XYZ file of C-alpha atoms in Angstrom:
484
model
C 24.550 -29.429 39.238
C 24.684 -26.521 36.807
C 21.830 -24.101 36.302
C 19.915 -24.905 33.091
C 20.634 -21.583 31.449
C 24.137 -20.504 32.493
C 25.795 -17.156 32.145
C 28.154 -16.416 29.254
C 31.321 -18.489 29.074
C 30.241 -21.259 31.454
C 29.965 -23.781 28.611
C 33.623 -23.217 27.810
C 34.638 -23.411 31.482
C 32.888 -26.777 31.839
C 34.573 -28.028 28.666
C 38.018 -26.721 29.694
C 37.774 -28.189 33.205
C 36.895 -31.615 31.812
C 39.761 -31.509 29.332
C 42.218 -30.297 31.968
C 41.328 -33.227 34.230
C 41.642 -35.594 31.285
C 38.026 -36.687 31.649
C 36.141 -38.145 28.726
C 33.268 -35.992 27.497
C 30.305 -38.321 27.061
C 27.614 -38.043 24.390
C 25.140 -37.053 27.106
C 27.414 -34.239 28.248
C 27.961 -33.008 24.668
C 24.187 -32.872 24.248
C 23.810 -30.921 27.465
C 26.591 -28.529 26.450
C 24.937 -27.886 23.074
C 21.686 -26.872 24.769
C 23.528 -24.549 27.145
C 25.563 -23.036 24.345
C 22.405 -22.380 22.327
C 20.880 -20.680 25.366
C 23.862 -18.335 25.534
C 23.584 -17.630 21.816
C 19.907 -16.731 22.258
C 20.883 -14.247 24.984
C 23.365 -12.589 22.670
C 21.288 -12.232 19.500
C 21.389 -8.599 18.423
C 18.184 -6.642 18.892
C 19.052 -4.689 15.744
C 18.136 -6.961 12.879
C 19.397 -6.054 9.422
C 17.888 -6.481 5.976
C 19.897 -8.361 3.372
C 20.899 -6.936 0.037
C 19.238 -8.855 -2.791
C 20.196 -9.070 -6.442
C 17.152 -6.988 -7.378
C 14.836 -4.508 -5.690
C 12.135 -5.671 -3.289
C 9.449 -4.437 -5.692
C 10.690 -6.972 -8.251
C 11.271 -9.766 -5.737
C 7.644 -9.284 -4.563
C 7.488 -11.835 -1.735
C 9.554 -14.210 0.421
C 7.667 -17.465 0.871
C 9.938 -20.225 2.174
C 13.359 -20.343 3.898
C 15.559 -23.374 4.614
C 19.090 -23.989 5.951
C 21.670 -26.502 4.775
C 22.475 -29.321 7.199
C 25.727 -27.671 8.315
C 24.263 -24.159 8.622
C 26.634 -22.721 6.025
C 23.936 -21.694 3.515
C 20.279 -20.792 3.533
C 17.882 -20.541 0.600
C 14.672 -18.595 0.063
C 11.888 -18.683 -2.533
C 10.311 -15.554 -3.964
C 7.465 -14.135 -6.018
C 9.856 -13.338 -8.888
C 9.968 -17.135 -9.525
C 13.529 -17.435 -8.184
C 15.334 -19.354 -5.466
C 18.051 -17.255 -3.812
C 20.940 -18.714 -1.808
C 22.948 -16.893 0.881
C 25.892 -17.530 3.162
C 25.336 -17.608 6.919
C 26.003 -15.533 8.949
C 27.285 -12.895 6.504
C 23.988 -12.837 4.590
C 25.893 -12.486 1.301
C 23.858 -13.679 -1.675
C 25.845 -16.243 -3.652
C 23.315 -17.545 -6.185
C 19.997 -16.893 -7.896
C 18.495 -20.104 -9.251
C 16.004 -19.547 -12.071
C 14.015 -22.087 -14.055
C 10.562 -22.074 -12.475
C 7.880 -20.401 -14.585
C 5.657 -19.854 -11.560
C 6.375 -18.958 -7.936
C 8.244 -21.660 -5.945
C 6.427 -22.364 -2.666
C 8.913 -24.717 -1.066
C 12.676 -25.269 -0.858
C 14.766 -27.861 1.007
C 18.466 -28.710 1.178
C 19.844 -32.208 0.761
C 20.189 -33.822 4.222
C 24.006 -34.056 4.060
C 25.187 -32.416 0.803
C 25.099 -28.652 1.171
C 25.527 -28.040 -2.568
C 22.300 -29.904 -3.461
C 18.826 -28.433 -2.908
C 15.335 -28.897 -4.316
C 12.410 -26.531 -4.897
C 8.813 -26.922 -6.048
C 6.530 -24.323 -7.631
C 2.835 -23.708 -8.225
C 3.568 -24.347 -11.906
C 3.643 -28.108 -11.082
C 7.432 -28.403 -11.445
C 10.069 -29.635 -9.008
C 13.759 -28.846 -9.594
C 16.971 -30.191 -8.064
C 19.859 -27.708 -8.122
C 23.640 -27.964 -7.832
C 25.140 -24.872 -6.180
C 28.610 -25.631 -7.534
C 27.581 -24.255 -10.921
C 24.044 -23.007 -10.207
C 22.480 -25.483 -12.635
C 19.210 -27.374 -12.498
C 20.382 -30.984 -12.665
C 16.973 -32.654 -12.503
C 13.396 -31.480 -13.010
C 10.072 -33.277 -12.875
C 6.531 -32.257 -13.787
C 3.639 -33.216 -11.516
C -0.134 -33.080 -12.130
C -0.853 -30.112 -9.820
C 0.771 -27.254 -7.905
C 3.554 -28.339 -5.552
C 2.893 -27.160 -2.023
C 5.690 -28.996 -0.221
C 8.609 -31.385 -0.638
C 10.875 -33.297 1.715
C 14.133 -35.226 1.285
C 14.367 -38.675 2.816
C 17.310 -38.741 5.286
C 19.217 -41.054 2.920
C 19.210 -38.172 0.408
C 18.061 -40.234 -2.594
C 14.270 -39.850 -2.415
C 12.021 -36.788 -2.374
C 8.397 -36.845 -1.195
C 6.265 -34.278 -3.049
C 2.729 -33.082 -2.220
C 0.967 -32.138 -5.457
C -2.774 -31.525 -5.393
C -4.690 -34.517 -4.037
C -1.661 -36.841 -4.229
C 1.674 -37.454 -2.541
C 4.407 -38.682 -4.852
C 7.771 -40.276 -4.235
C 10.393 -38.979 -6.640
C 13.483 -41.116 -7.135
C 15.382 -38.205 -8.577
C 18.885 -39.704 -8.526
C 21.628 -41.099 -6.368
C 25.069 -40.073 -5.228
C 27.958 -42.024 -6.740
C 31.041 -42.130 -4.560
C 34.441 -41.744 -6.216
C 37.667 -42.995 -4.687
C 40.422 -40.708 -3.485
C 42.692 -42.276 -6.112
C 40.961 -40.463 -8.941
C 42.562 -37.321 -10.242
C 40.798 -33.989 -9.941
C 40.428 -33.927 -13.747
C 38.731 -37.349 -13.722
C 36.334 -36.165 -11.049
C 35.611 -33.018 -13.029
C 34.921 -35.095 -16.144
C 32.557 -37.291 -14.134
C 30.724 -34.207 -12.861
C 30.310 -32.905 -16.402
C 28.757 -36.115 -17.685
C 26.482 -37.156 -14.829
C 23.457 -35.348 -16.245
C 23.318 -37.752 -19.199
C 23.727 -40.975 -17.206
C 20.650 -43.066 -16.500
C 21.024 -46.103 -14.292
C 18.526 -48.091 -12.220
C 18.239 -46.944 -8.622
C 19.509 -49.566 -6.189
C 17.158 -49.992 -3.226
C 20.089 -50.912 -0.975
C 20.785 -47.326 0.032
C 24.088 -46.209 1.470
C 24.674 -42.701 2.796
C 27.622 -41.022 1.105
C 29.162 -38.604 3.595
C 32.526 -38.070 1.944
C 33.996 -34.762 0.819
C 31.758 -32.566 -1.324
C 33.921 -32.874 -4.447
C 34.198 -36.684 -4.270
C 30.587 -37.513 -5.126
C 28.244 -36.540 -7.934
C 24.507 -36.878 -8.366
C 23.476 -39.285 -11.088
C 19.851 -39.466 -12.246
C 18.075 -42.774 -11.901
C 16.108 -44.518 -14.627
C 12.942 -44.212 -12.534
C 11.015 -40.962 -12.069
C 8.040 -40.444 -9.730
C 5.036 -42.444 -8.618
C 1.992 -41.892 -6.432
C 1.984 -43.288 -2.893
C -1.045 -41.501 -1.350
C -4.276 -39.938 -2.596
C -6.965 -37.991 -0.712
C -10.567 -39.284 -0.909
C -11.755 -35.934 -2.305
C -9.810 -33.948 -4.940
C -11.196 -30.745 -3.404
C -9.277 -31.477 -0.182
C -5.646 -31.545 -1.386
C -2.433 -32.244 0.469
C -0.661 -29.105 1.679
C 2.387 -30.619 3.324
C 4.617 -33.669 3.472
C 7.629 -34.216 5.711
C 9.905 -37.152 6.466
C 10.652 -37.911 10.111
C 14.364 -37.428 11.007
C 14.737 -41.219 11.260
C 13.291 -41.783 7.789
C 10.948 -44.424 9.236
C 7.849 -42.221 9.108
C 6.209 -39.798 6.677
C 3.953 -36.987 7.889
C 1.227 -35.690 5.564
C -1.235 -32.825 5.965
C -4.444 -32.736 3.948
C -6.945 -29.905 3.918
C -9.975 -30.318 6.179
C -13.511 -29.521 5.113
C -14.111 -25.798 5.685
C -15.998 -24.920 8.879
C -17.665 -21.594 9.592
C -16.090 -21.335 13.034
C -12.565 -22.320 12.037
C -9.808 -20.916 9.914
C -7.851 -23.044 7.449
C -6.845 -26.349 9.062
C -5.078 -29.567 8.086
C -5.430 -33.199 9.104
C -1.983 -34.521 10.001
C -1.281 -38.247 9.610
C 2.010 -39.907 10.559
C 2.531 -42.990 8.355
C 5.117 -45.729 8.636
C 7.481 -45.577 5.661
C 8.843 -48.806 4.179
C 12.230 -47.897 2.726
C 12.838 -51.311 1.192
C 9.555 -51.152 -0.748
C 9.799 -47.363 -1.044
C 6.192 -46.726 -0.127
C 3.788 -46.217 2.783
C 3.438 -49.235 5.062
C 0.089 -51.041 4.972
C 0.063 -51.324 8.785
C -1.926 -48.100 9.145
C -1.092 -44.651 10.569
C 1.014 -44.267 13.697
C -0.512 -40.949 14.808
C -3.428 -38.809 13.599
C -4.002 -35.141 14.483
C -7.512 -34.486 13.096
C -7.361 -30.677 13.151
C -4.335 -28.398 13.222
C -4.016 -24.750 12.226
C -1.449 -24.822 9.448
C -1.157 -23.842 5.796
C 1.869 -26.007 4.908
C 4.901 -27.590 6.594
C 5.696 -24.268 8.293
C 2.848 -24.963 10.735
C 4.256 -28.232 12.093
C 7.728 -29.462 12.980
C 9.617 -32.472 14.278
C 12.242 -31.876 16.948
C 15.725 -32.648 15.549
C 15.972 -35.691 17.840
C 12.696 -36.989 16.399
C 11.115 -37.480 19.826
C 8.601 -34.611 19.647
C 6.256 -32.908 17.204
C 4.666 -29.459 17.560
C 1.371 -28.245 16.069
C -1.522 -25.888 16.845
C -4.527 -28.044 17.869
C -7.905 -27.686 19.647
C -8.050 -27.960 23.411
C -9.491 -31.265 24.591
C -12.265 -29.742 26.687
C -13.147 -26.952 24.253
C -12.829 -27.726 20.551
C -13.329 -24.040 19.719
C -10.220 -22.993 21.665
C -6.759 -23.772 20.266
C -3.311 -24.253 21.736
C 0.264 -24.782 20.659
C 0.939 -28.383 21.639
C 4.098 -30.482 21.783
C 3.436 -34.235 21.551
C 5.705 -37.138 22.374
C 6.649 -39.474 19.527
C 8.179 -42.126 21.795
C 7.144 -44.255 24.765
C 9.172 -43.060 27.736
C 10.236 -44.766 30.933
C 8.299 -42.242 33.039
C 4.983 -43.460 31.606
C 4.608 -40.944 28.770
C 3.257 -42.692 25.664
C 3.532 -41.850 21.997
C 0.912 -39.215 21.201
C 0.735 -37.825 24.742
C 0.862 -34.043 25.043
C 4.017 -32.868 26.807
C 3.488 -29.084 26.734
C 0.693 -26.736 25.712
C 0.241 -22.992 25.294
C -3.255 -21.526 24.934
C -3.943 -19.000 22.164
C -6.529 -16.263 22.096
C -8.483 -15.737 18.875
C -6.213 -12.919 17.621
C -3.071 -15.004 17.873
C -4.806 -18.103 16.534
C -5.694 -16.282 13.331
C -2.234 -14.717 13.153
C -0.191 -17.917 13.551
C 1.970 -18.620 10.484
C 4.737 -21.015 11.525
C 6.233 -23.199 14.267
C 9.853 -24.363 14.390
C 12.153 -26.094 16.848
C 15.741 -24.914 17.248
C 18.675 -27.177 16.345
C 19.081 -28.426 19.907
C 15.325 -28.733 20.473
C 15.503 -26.492 23.538
C 13.836 -23.458 21.937
C 10.664 -23.040 19.917
C 9.842 -20.365 17.366
C 6.343 -19.200 16.467
C 5.562 -16.664 13.762
C 2.520 -14.377 13.931
C 1.336 -11.901 11.320
C -1.365 -9.555 12.580
C -3.928 -7.229 11.083
C -6.162 -5.258 13.386
C -8.252 -2.074 13.177
C -5.682 -0.157 15.166
C -2.502 -1.592 13.662
C -2.407 -2.120 9.900
C -0.459 -5.087 8.600
C 1.081 -5.709 11.989
C 3.712 -8.454 11.833
C 4.975 -10.410 14.745
C 7.373 -13.179 15.572
C 7.460 -14.673 19.016
C 9.803 -17.320 20.290
C 8.780 -19.107 23.422
C 9.066 -22.321 25.332
C 6.419 -24.724 26.521
C 3.926 -23.637 29.217
C 4.745 -19.929 28.895
C 2.473 -16.919 28.631
C 3.641 -15.343 25.419
C 0.869 -12.944 24.506
C 0.659 -9.254 25.165
C -3.040 -8.399 25.130
C -2.260 -4.862 24.022
C -2.547 -4.823 20.224
C -2.214 -1.070 19.824
C 1.525 -0.953 20.144
C 4.361 -2.298 18.070
C 5.025 -5.996 18.391
C 8.240 -7.717 19.332
C 10.262 -10.903 18.903
C 10.606 -12.929 22.081
C 12.982 -15.787 22.771
C 12.143 -18.215 25.553
C 14.166 -21.144 26.836
C 12.639 -24.549 27.660
C 13.626 -25.872 31.087
C 12.921 -29.519 30.375
C 13.610 -30.779 33.903
C 11.319 -28.327 35.653
C 8.713 -28.043 32.859
C 9.032 -24.279 33.039
C 10.151 -21.546 30.674
C 12.012 -18.271 30.926
C 12.262 -15.217 28.694
C 15.739 -14.878 27.243
C 15.436 -11.742 25.121
C 12.911 -9.414 23.487
C 13.549 -8.122 19.970
C 11.723 -5.151 18.474
C 9.824 -5.788 15.262
C 10.187 -3.499 12.255
C 7.714 -0.651 12.825
C 7.005 2.710 11.234
C 4.638 5.413 12.432
C 1.751 7.014 10.632
C 2.837 10.611 9.839
C -0.631 12.013 10.492
C -2.030 10.084 13.453
C 1.338 9.043 14.910
C 0.013 5.519 15.444
C 2.343 2.563 14.954
C 1.920 0.410 11.882
C 4.076 -2.233 10.286
C 5.191 -1.591 6.753
C 5.484 -5.251 5.865
C 4.090 -8.639 6.913
C 6.128 -11.609 8.076
C 5.519 -14.693 5.941
C 8.029 -17.159 7.357
C 10.579 -17.322 10.184
C 13.288 -19.882 11.009
C 16.170 -20.402 13.398
C 19.646 -20.543 11.935
C 21.715 -23.683 12.352
C 25.417 -23.585 13.256
C 27.946 -26.301 13.999
C 29.984 -25.753 17.153
C 32.305 -27.761 19.376
C 29.242 -28.899 21.334
C 27.092 -29.848 18.339
C 24.547 -28.130 16.086
C 22.810 -25.164 17.716
C 20.776 -22.125 16.735
C 22.830 -18.917 16.752
C 20.346 -16.521 15.144
C 17.103 -16.263 13.236
C 15.749 -15.038 9.914
C 12.364 -13.924 8.706
C 11.022 -13.252 5.231
C 8.332 -10.711 4.426
C 5.395 -10.292 2.105
C 7.274 -7.615 0.168
C 10.202 -9.902 -0.545
C 12.628 -8.703 2.106
C 14.757 -10.906 4.366
C 15.759 -9.770 7.850
C 18.590 -11.397 9.790
C 19.231 -11.406 13.539
C 22.643 -12.591 14.691
C 24.973 -12.508 17.678
C 25.770 -9.030 18.973
C 28.774 -8.612 21.259
C 30.144 -12.134 20.891
C 30.574 -13.841 17.528
C 31.219 -17.306 18.926
C 34.252 -17.721 16.655
C 36.271 -19.157 19.515
C 34.084 -22.244 19.616
C 33.028 -22.858 16.039
C 34.656 -25.636 14.130
């Protein structure tokens, strides 16, 4: 049996040997190959991250708040304090669009689940916009009663869940109409030019349109948005909402009552979602996490397979101590039940207060955690750490510059290993010669790339408080020989 984290090139040798023998490559093997390929990519990420050129200076951009990738990894989008949504190509980092309509800062952005030219953003000015990258236009917009903290596309691509103040809304923003290959390009262009003025009832019998990008257009529905959840107290609003990858569940996060001993925390509830009725099921919640350290959807994540969820929660024996925990969302043959904790990583108080985001990689075999530190000895210290379950990922020394660490999850042995350490962006005080970080990290995400073995992470990005975006990509091997 192969080692779980092979040396460079072994993925291709395994693939070539199978093909040479004429053996069929099973789904299970493809999945295993994707995890191994992602491990090799993580080894080869350059330690020299680079900042992207933006369409305006960082002083005007002000802040980078949210980052999201398209389903195929070709584009990524970011929201900023200059009220814009910026879109870039991956991995070149070339900016291809600046989307502007929001009058206040957009706090959230998401791509359509299978149409890379469609994305949505929501701002603290109570407005949600749906954009078409083909011409950079806002094709739908909707006002809500309060600031929009988070939004999430349903996997069918035709519904958007929006958290706005003390309510969660379902926005039926439109649907994709499929056009036959027999239509001429001019006819399809004419259809694209007129779809903004078409209003037709939304059919609840959803079908996923996965044809070529230019063969479908988004048509607005006659319905707009309606409330599906409301918090008992208006002073405890919703801060996040996220559809499960299957579309059968909806995760919400509402603000907890403030406690003197705790930092900001959310109460996560996993609801069953009735697609036919387009609302929350009356059968009650599937899973409740009473307290989790998170500010929005950046502090919680589903694994791409939908079988796990990660959050920062109190330890069972000591409610004042917190840990990064990965929970099962399925009942397994080995006796693990839904809601059981699979992995945990204890946090000291410094890292607990510094935690900003948690994200799984595309294959689910790596986990990213973002930390942004401030301490008496290091001003505005920013940190991103990537680690796997059950690993010691803290360096107790806070007087030196922080780093980015990438750890690999060894699922079979329940152990982890350090893959690479990346230096964070540090400058030194000219008088005291003490390290300090010139900028804080607001958000960090893995990239997503399609390869012969499936979708894997081949880099990472973080956005800073001053509006900058830093990209880490493969160093000595571009992976072009395996990308489709």
